[in-house]
Amino acid sequence: MAETYTPIEMLGKLVSFDTTSAYSNLELIDFVRGYLADHGVEAQVLPNEDGTKANLFATIGPVKPGGVALSGHTDVVPVVGQPWDTDPFDMVEKGTRLYGRGTADMKAFSATALALVPEMVAQPLTRPLHFCLSYDEEVGCLGAPEMIRQLGENLPKPALVIVGEPTDMKVVSAHKGMWFFRVTVTGKEAHSSQTHRGVSAVMNGARMIAKLDEMGKRLRDNADPSNRFPPPYTTIHVGVANGGTAANIISRKFEFICDIRNLPTDDPAALQREFEEWYTAEILPEMHAVDPNTGIEIVTENVVPGLREELDSEAEEFVRAITGDNDTTYVPYGTEAGQFQEAGMSVVVCGPGSIDQAHQPNEFIEIDQVHQCEAFLRKVIGRCRG
């Protein structure tokens, strides 16, 4: 007999797999594939290039285009260096909360959906229900694009997608995009007492970071206060910077990563071009005047589209009819929703748990949120019956 789980039991099972993005998610994917097979559901496992990770796609009901996709990422952020009170990969219930890495972000949505598979299979569905489980969302939404590319080619293409990121079960209609670029400054080493003979990679990199800060403040100061994103403008932030070897050596290398979180209506590529044009005119000539072998390299490393609001879209109408949520909610963080939208699907973000718990030590989800998600997904199943 096929094994069954309650949503909380399934969540505990999924949390037990250490799917930190730096590691493989194949053990979790293999468990899900086997579980679905035991209930008569065939899953497509879609590995990455080197076979160390995989997406999973499965359809319950008629295997045809249309229907509803339930989308969730399987990876979690690291726990190293965080002060956890319990084993982060052994879910613990305390009072009204379930503690463990991924409880809020975002295994609870997928766990609840998987726990309801026996009910899905037992229903005479006229609209298909699809599972889309991805890898490497936490490091830039890297896994979903290949699965999405196959929708409509090798896999049936859903009409609408519910991305189950933590929203306290509120309907999120729009979110910002992500645009990361890495800058490497190559200077010329010299003794720090002879600054005229060297080119400091650190000092020039600091000027570049100051320019990015200036651009970010300009966006802030020119923001439309009626914009509903928190904050209501595209942000520019440098969170990682490394360079130099000693205090008395003019540095040869400096590197930093810039993180742009753009409004869906803004063009982050234009901001990067503005930055490149500035340093090409203002900094490079000074560096080359001392040594032509110095330079600046910029590489765009990660691009995740924002989710644009589509008023009265199929996904919004479908989900709002279930939740009764008539408010439009915008969030500043990114998800895979924009990638589905760019591929022509109608998308909303709606899932259990609070984003405030994401990436935190002692991450937790309120048990009531799991129950709300269970009730929500039961209504999704009901609306796919006819």
Coordinates of C-alpha atoms in Angstrom, one line a residue:
M1 CA 0.0 0.0 0.0
A2 CA 1.3 3.5 -0.9
E3 CA 2.5 5.5 2.1
T4 CA 0.5 8.5 3.1
Y5 CA 1.5 11.6 5.1
T6 CA -0.2 14.5 6.7
P7 CA 1.1 17.9 5.5
I8 CA 3.1 18.3 8.8
E9 CA 4.6 14.8 8.5
M10 CA 5.5 15.5 4.8
L11 CA 7.1 18.8 5.8
G12 CA 9.2 17.0 8.4
K13 CA 10.3 14.6 5.7
L14 CA 11.3 17.3 3.3
V15 CA 13.1 19.3 5.9
S16 CA 15.2 16.2 6.8
F17 CA 16.9 16.4 3.4
D18 CA 19.8 18.9 3.6
T19 CA 19.2 20.6 0.2
T20 CA 21.4 23.6 0.9
S21 CA 22.1 25.1 -2.6
A22 CA 25.8 24.1 -2.4
Y23 CA 24.8 20.4 -2.2
S24 CA 22.7 18.1 -4.3
N25 CA 18.9 17.9 -4.1
L26 CA 18.8 14.5 -5.7
E27 CA 17.9 12.6 -2.5
L28 CA 14.8 14.7 -2.1
I29 CA 13.9 14.5 -5.7
D30 CA 14.2 10.7 -5.7
F31 CA 12.0 10.5 -2.6
V32 CA 9.3 12.6 -4.3
R33 CA 9.6 10.7 -7.5
G34 CA 9.1 7.4 -5.6
Y35 CA 6.3 8.7 -3.5
L36 CA 4.4 9.9 -6.6
A37 CA 5.0 6.6 -8.4
D38 CA 3.6 4.7 -5.4
H39 CA 0.4 6.8 -6.0
G40 CA 0.4 6.0 -9.7
V41 CA 1.8 9.4 -10.8
E42 CA 4.7 9.4 -13.3
A43 CA 7.2 12.2 -12.7
Q44 CA 9.7 13.6 -15.1
V45 CA 13.1 14.2 -13.5
L46 CA 15.1 16.8 -15.4
P47 CA 18.8 16.8 -14.3
N48 CA 21.2 19.7 -14.7
E49 CA 24.2 19.4 -17.0
D50 CA 26.4 17.5 -14.7
G51 CA 23.6 15.4 -13.1
T52 CA 24.2 16.6 -9.6
K53 CA 20.8 18.3 -9.3
A54 CA 17.4 18.1 -10.9
N55 CA 14.0 19.6 -11.4
L56 CA 10.9 17.5 -11.2
F57 CA 7.7 17.9 -13.2
A58 CA 4.6 15.8 -12.8
T59 CA 0.9 15.9 -13.9
I60 CA -2.1 14.6 -12.1
G61 CA -5.3 14.4 -14.1
P62 CA -5.5 14.7 -17.9
V63 CA -2.1 15.1 -19.4
K64 CA -2.8 18.1 -21.6
P65 CA -1.9 21.8 -21.7
G66 CA -3.7 24.1 -19.3
G67 CA -4.5 23.6 -15.7
V68 CA -2.7 24.7 -12.6
A69 CA 0.9 24.4 -11.8
L70 CA 2.1 24.3 -8.1
S71 CA 5.6 25.6 -8.1
G72 CA 8.2 25.4 -5.4
H73 CA 12.0 25.3 -5.0
T74 CA 13.6 22.5 -3.2
D75 CA 16.9 24.2 -2.1
V76 CA 17.5 26.1 1.1
V77 CA 20.0 28.6 2.3
P78 CA 23.0 27.6 4.5
V79 CA 22.9 27.3 8.3
V80 CA 26.6 27.6 8.8
G81 CA 27.5 30.2 11.4
Q82 CA 23.9 30.7 12.5
P83 CA 22.9 30.2 16.2
W84 CA 20.3 27.4 15.9
D85 CA 18.8 26.1 19.1
T86 CA 17.9 22.8 17.4
D87 CA 19.1 20.6 14.5
P88 CA 17.9 22.7 11.5
F89 CA 17.3 19.5 9.5
D90 CA 15.2 17.8 12.1
M91 CA 11.9 19.6 12.3
V92 CA 10.8 20.3 15.9
E93 CA 7.3 21.3 17.0
K94 CA 7.2 23.9 19.8
G95 CA 3.9 25.4 20.8
T96 CA 2.2 26.7 17.7
R97 CA 5.4 26.6 15.5
L98 CA 7.4 24.1 13.5
Y99 CA 11.1 24.9 13.5
G100 CA 13.6 23.8 10.8
R101 CA 15.5 25.0 7.7
G102 CA 13.0 25.4 4.9
T103 CA 9.9 25.3 7.0
A104 CA 8.9 28.8 5.9
D105 CA 11.1 29.1 2.8
M106 CA 9.6 27.2 1.2
K107 CA 9.1 23.5 1.8
A108 CA 5.7 23.8 3.5
F109 CA 3.9 24.6 0.3
S110 CA 5.4 21.7 -1.6
A111 CA 4.9 19.4 1.4
T112 CA 1.2 20.3 1.7
A113 CA 0.6 19.7 -2.0
L114 CA 2.4 16.4 -1.9
A115 CA 0.5 15.2 1.1
L116 CA -2.7 15.9 -0.8
V117 CA -1.6 13.7 -3.8
P118 CA -3.9 10.8 -2.7
E119 CA -6.9 13.2 -2.8
M120 CA -5.8 14.6 -6.2
V121 CA -5.5 11.1 -7.7
A122 CA -8.9 10.1 -6.3
Q123 CA -10.7 13.1 -7.9
P124 CA -12.1 13.0 -11.5
L125 CA -10.0 16.0 -12.5
T126 CA -11.0 17.8 -15.7
R127 CA -8.1 20.3 -15.4
P128 CA -4.6 19.0 -14.8
L129 CA -2.7 19.8 -11.7
H130 CA 1.1 20.0 -12.3
F131 CA 4.0 19.9 -9.8
C132 CA 7.0 22.0 -10.7
L133 CA 9.9 21.5 -8.2
S134 CA 13.1 23.3 -9.0
Y135 CA 16.7 23.5 -7.8
D136 CA 19.0 26.5 -7.1
E137 CA 16.4 29.2 -6.6
E138 CA 18.3 30.5 -3.6
V139 CA 21.4 31.2 -5.7
G140 CA 19.7 33.1 -8.5
C141 CA 16.7 31.1 -9.7
L142 CA 19.1 29.0 -11.8
G143 CA 17.2 25.7 -12.0
A144 CA 13.7 26.7 -13.2
P145 CA 14.4 28.2 -16.6
E146 CA 15.3 24.9 -18.2
M147 CA 12.1 23.2 -16.9
I148 CA 10.1 26.2 -18.0
R149 CA 11.7 26.0 -21.5
Q150 CA 10.4 22.5 -21.9
L151 CA 6.8 23.5 -21.0
G152 CA 4.9 23.4 -24.2
E153 CA 7.6 21.3 -25.9
N154 CA 8.3 18.1 -24.1
L155 CA 6.0 18.9 -21.1
P156 CA 2.4 20.2 -21.0
K157 CA 2.2 23.9 -20.5
P158 CA 0.1 25.1 -17.6
A159 CA -2.4 27.9 -18.0
L160 CA -1.6 29.4 -14.6
V161 CA 1.0 29.0 -11.9
I162 CA 0.9 29.4 -8.2
V163 CA 4.4 29.9 -6.8
G164 CA 4.2 28.9 -3.1
E165 CA 6.8 31.3 -1.6
P166 CA 5.9 32.5 1.9
T167 CA 3.3 35.2 1.7
D168 CA 1.2 34.4 4.8
M169 CA -1.3 33.0 2.3
K170 CA -1.8 36.5 0.8
V171 CA -1.9 36.9 -3.0
V172 CA 1.2 38.6 -4.3
S173 CA 0.7 40.1 -7.8
A174 CA 4.0 41.7 -8.4
H175 CA 7.6 41.6 -7.2
K176 CA 10.9 43.1 -8.1
G177 CA 13.5 41.7 -10.4
M178 CA 17.2 40.8 -9.6
W179 CA 20.2 41.9 -11.5
F180 CA 23.7 41.0 -10.2
F181 CA 27.0 42.0 -11.7
R182 CA 30.6 41.3 -10.6
V183 CA 33.3 44.0 -11.0
T184 CA 37.0 43.1 -10.9
V185 CA 39.5 46.0 -10.7
T186 CA 43.1 45.2 -11.6
G187 CA 45.6 47.8 -10.4
K188 CA 49.4 47.9 -10.1
E189 CA 51.2 47.0 -6.9
A190 CA 53.8 49.4 -5.4
H191 CA 55.0 50.4 -1.9
S192 CA 52.2 52.4 -0.2
S193 CA 54.7 55.3 0.3
Q194 CA 54.9 55.6 -3.5
T195 CA 51.4 56.1 -4.5
H196 CA 52.4 57.8 -7.7
R197 CA 54.0 54.6 -9.0
G198 CA 51.0 52.4 -8.3
V199 CA 47.3 52.0 -9.2
S200 CA 45.2 51.0 -6.2
A201 CA 42.5 48.6 -7.1
V202 CA 40.9 49.0 -3.7
M203 CA 40.8 52.8 -3.9
N204 CA 39.4 52.9 -7.4
G205 CA 36.9 50.2 -6.5
A206 CA 35.8 52.3 -3.5
R207 CA 35.2 55.2 -5.9
M208 CA 33.1 52.9 -8.1
I209 CA 31.0 51.7 -5.1
A210 CA 30.5 55.3 -4.1
K211 CA 29.2 56.0 -7.6
L212 CA 26.7 53.1 -7.3
D213 CA 25.6 54.5 -4.0
E214 CA 25.0 57.9 -5.6
M215 CA 23.0 56.2 -8.4
G216 CA 20.9 54.4 -5.8
K217 CA 20.2 57.6 -3.9
R218 CA 19.1 59.3 -7.1
L219 CA 16.6 56.5 -7.7
R220 CA 15.4 56.9 -4.1
D221 CA 15.1 60.7 -4.3
N222 CA 13.1 60.5 -7.6
A223 CA 10.8 57.7 -6.5
D224 CA 7.0 57.9 -7.1
P225 CA 5.6 57.8 -3.5
S226 CA 2.4 56.2 -4.8
N227 CA 4.4 53.1 -6.0
R228 CA 3.3 50.2 -3.8
F229 CA 6.6 48.4 -3.6
P230 CA 8.5 48.5 -0.3
P231 CA 10.7 50.6 -0.9
P232 CA 9.0 52.3 -3.9
Y233 CA 12.1 52.4 -6.1
T234 CA 14.8 50.3 -7.6
T235 CA 17.6 49.6 -5.1
I236 CA 21.4 49.3 -5.7
H237 CA 23.5 47.5 -3.1
V238 CA 27.0 46.1 -2.8
G239 CA 27.1 43.3 -0.3
V240 CA 30.4 41.6 -1.0
A241 CA 33.8 43.2 -1.6
N242 CA 37.3 41.8 -1.4
G243 CA 40.8 43.0 -2.2
G244 CA 44.3 44.0 -1.2
T245 CA 47.0 42.0 0.6
A246 CA 48.5 44.4 3.2
A247 CA 48.1 47.9 4.5
N248 CA 51.5 49.0 3.1
I249 CA 51.0 47.6 -0.4
I250 CA 49.1 49.4 -3.1
S251 CA 46.5 46.8 -4.0
R252 CA 46.5 44.9 -7.3
K253 CA 43.1 43.2 -7.1
F254 CA 39.7 44.3 -5.9
E255 CA 36.4 42.6 -6.5
F256 CA 32.8 43.4 -5.6
I257 CA 29.3 42.2 -6.5
C258 CA 26.5 44.7 -7.1
D259 CA 22.9 43.6 -6.4
I260 CA 20.1 45.6 -8.2
R261 CA 16.5 44.9 -7.2
N262 CA 14.6 46.6 -9.9
L263 CA 11.0 47.6 -10.2
P264 CA 9.4 45.5 -13.0
T265 CA 9.1 48.7 -15.0
D266 CA 12.8 49.7 -14.7
D267 CA 15.6 48.5 -16.8
P268 CA 18.6 47.3 -14.8
A269 CA 20.7 46.8 -17.9
A270 CA 20.4 50.6 -18.5
L271 CA 21.7 51.2 -15.0
Q272 CA 24.7 48.9 -15.6
R273 CA 25.4 50.7 -18.9
E274 CA 25.3 54.1 -17.2
F275 CA 27.8 52.8 -14.6
E276 CA 30.1 51.3 -17.2
E277 CA 30.1 54.6 -19.2
W278 CA 30.9 56.5 -16.1
Y279 CA 34.0 54.5 -15.0
T280 CA 35.2 54.2 -18.6
A281 CA 35.3 58.0 -18.8
E282 CA 36.3 58.9 -15.2
I283 CA 38.5 56.1 -13.9
L284 CA 40.0 54.0 -16.6
P285 CA 42.0 56.9 -18.2
E286 CA 43.6 57.7 -14.9
M287 CA 44.5 54.1 -14.3
H288 CA 45.9 53.7 -17.9
A289 CA 48.0 56.8 -17.5
V290 CA 50.1 55.0 -14.9
D291 CA 50.0 51.6 -16.4
P292 CA 48.1 50.4 -19.5
N293 CA 47.9 46.9 -18.1
T294 CA 45.5 47.9 -15.4
G295 CA 41.8 47.6 -16.1
I296 CA 38.2 47.0 -15.0
E297 CA 36.2 43.9 -15.9
I298 CA 32.4 43.7 -15.4
V299 CA 30.4 40.5 -15.8
T300 CA 26.6 40.2 -15.5
E301 CA 26.2 37.1 -13.4
N302 CA 22.5 36.7 -12.7
V303 CA 19.3 38.1 -14.1
V304 CA 15.9 37.3 -12.7
P305 CA 12.9 39.1 -14.1
G306 CA 10.4 40.8 -11.9
L307 CA 6.7 39.8 -11.8
R308 CA 4.5 42.4 -13.5
E309 CA 1.0 42.8 -12.2
E310 CA -1.6 41.7 -14.6
L311 CA -4.9 43.0 -13.3
D312 CA -7.7 40.4 -13.5
S313 CA -5.4 37.8 -14.9
E314 CA -6.5 34.2 -14.9
A315 CA -4.2 33.3 -12.0
E316 CA -5.3 36.3 -9.9
E317 CA -9.0 35.5 -10.5
F318 CA -8.5 31.8 -9.8
V319 CA -6.6 32.4 -6.5
R320 CA -8.6 35.3 -5.3
A321 CA -11.8 33.3 -5.8
I322 CA -10.4 30.8 -3.3
T323 CA -8.8 33.2 -0.7
G324 CA -11.2 36.0 -0.9
D325 CA -8.2 38.3 -0.9
N326 CA -9.1 41.4 -2.9
D327 CA -6.0 43.5 -2.1
T328 CA -3.1 43.8 -4.4
T329 CA 0.2 43.0 -2.7
Y330 CA 3.7 43.9 -4.0
V331 CA 6.9 42.5 -2.5
P332 CA 10.5 43.6 -2.9
Y333 CA 12.1 40.1 -3.0
G334 CA 12.4 37.9 -6.1
T335 CA 10.9 34.5 -7.0
E336 CA 10.7 32.3 -10.1
A337 CA 7.3 33.8 -10.9
G338 CA 8.7 36.3 -13.4
Q339 CA 10.4 33.5 -15.3
F340 CA 7.0 31.7 -15.7
Q341 CA 5.4 35.0 -16.7
E342 CA 8.0 35.6 -19.4
A343 CA 7.2 32.2 -20.8
G344 CA 3.6 33.2 -21.3
M345 CA 1.9 31.8 -18.2
S346 CA -0.4 33.7 -15.8
V347 CA 1.3 33.7 -12.3
V348 CA 0.7 34.7 -8.7
V349 CA 2.8 34.1 -5.6
C350 CA 0.8 32.7 -2.6
G351 CA 2.1 30.3 0.0
P352 CA 2.3 29.6 3.8
G353 CA 4.7 31.2 6.2
S354 CA 6.3 34.6 6.6
I355 CA 9.1 36.0 4.5
D356 CA 10.4 37.5 7.8
Q357 CA 11.5 34.0 8.7
A358 CA 13.3 33.3 5.5
H359 CA 17.1 32.7 5.9
Q360 CA 16.9 33.2 9.6
P361 CA 18.4 31.0 12.4
N362 CA 15.6 29.1 14.1
E363 CA 13.4 29.5 11.0
F364 CA 9.8 28.5 11.8
I365 CA 6.3 28.4 10.4
E366 CA 3.1 28.7 12.3
I367 CA 1.2 25.5 12.3
D368 CA -2.0 27.4 11.4
Q369 CA -0.3 28.5 8.2
V370 CA 0.1 24.9 7.1
H371 CA -3.6 24.3 7.9
Q372 CA -4.5 27.4 5.9
C373 CA -2.4 26.1 2.9
E374 CA -4.1 22.7 3.2
A375 CA -7.6 24.2 3.0
F376 CA -6.5 26.4 0.1
L377 CA -5.1 23.6 -1.9
R378 CA -8.1 21.4 -1.3
K379 CA -10.1 24.2 -2.9
V380 CA -7.7 24.3 -5.8
I381 CA -8.3 20.6 -6.3
G382 CA -12.0 21.2 -6.2
R383 CA -11.8 23.9 -8.9
C384 CA -9.9 21.5 -11.1
R385 CA -12.7 19.0 -11.0
G386 CA -14.9 20.9 -13.4

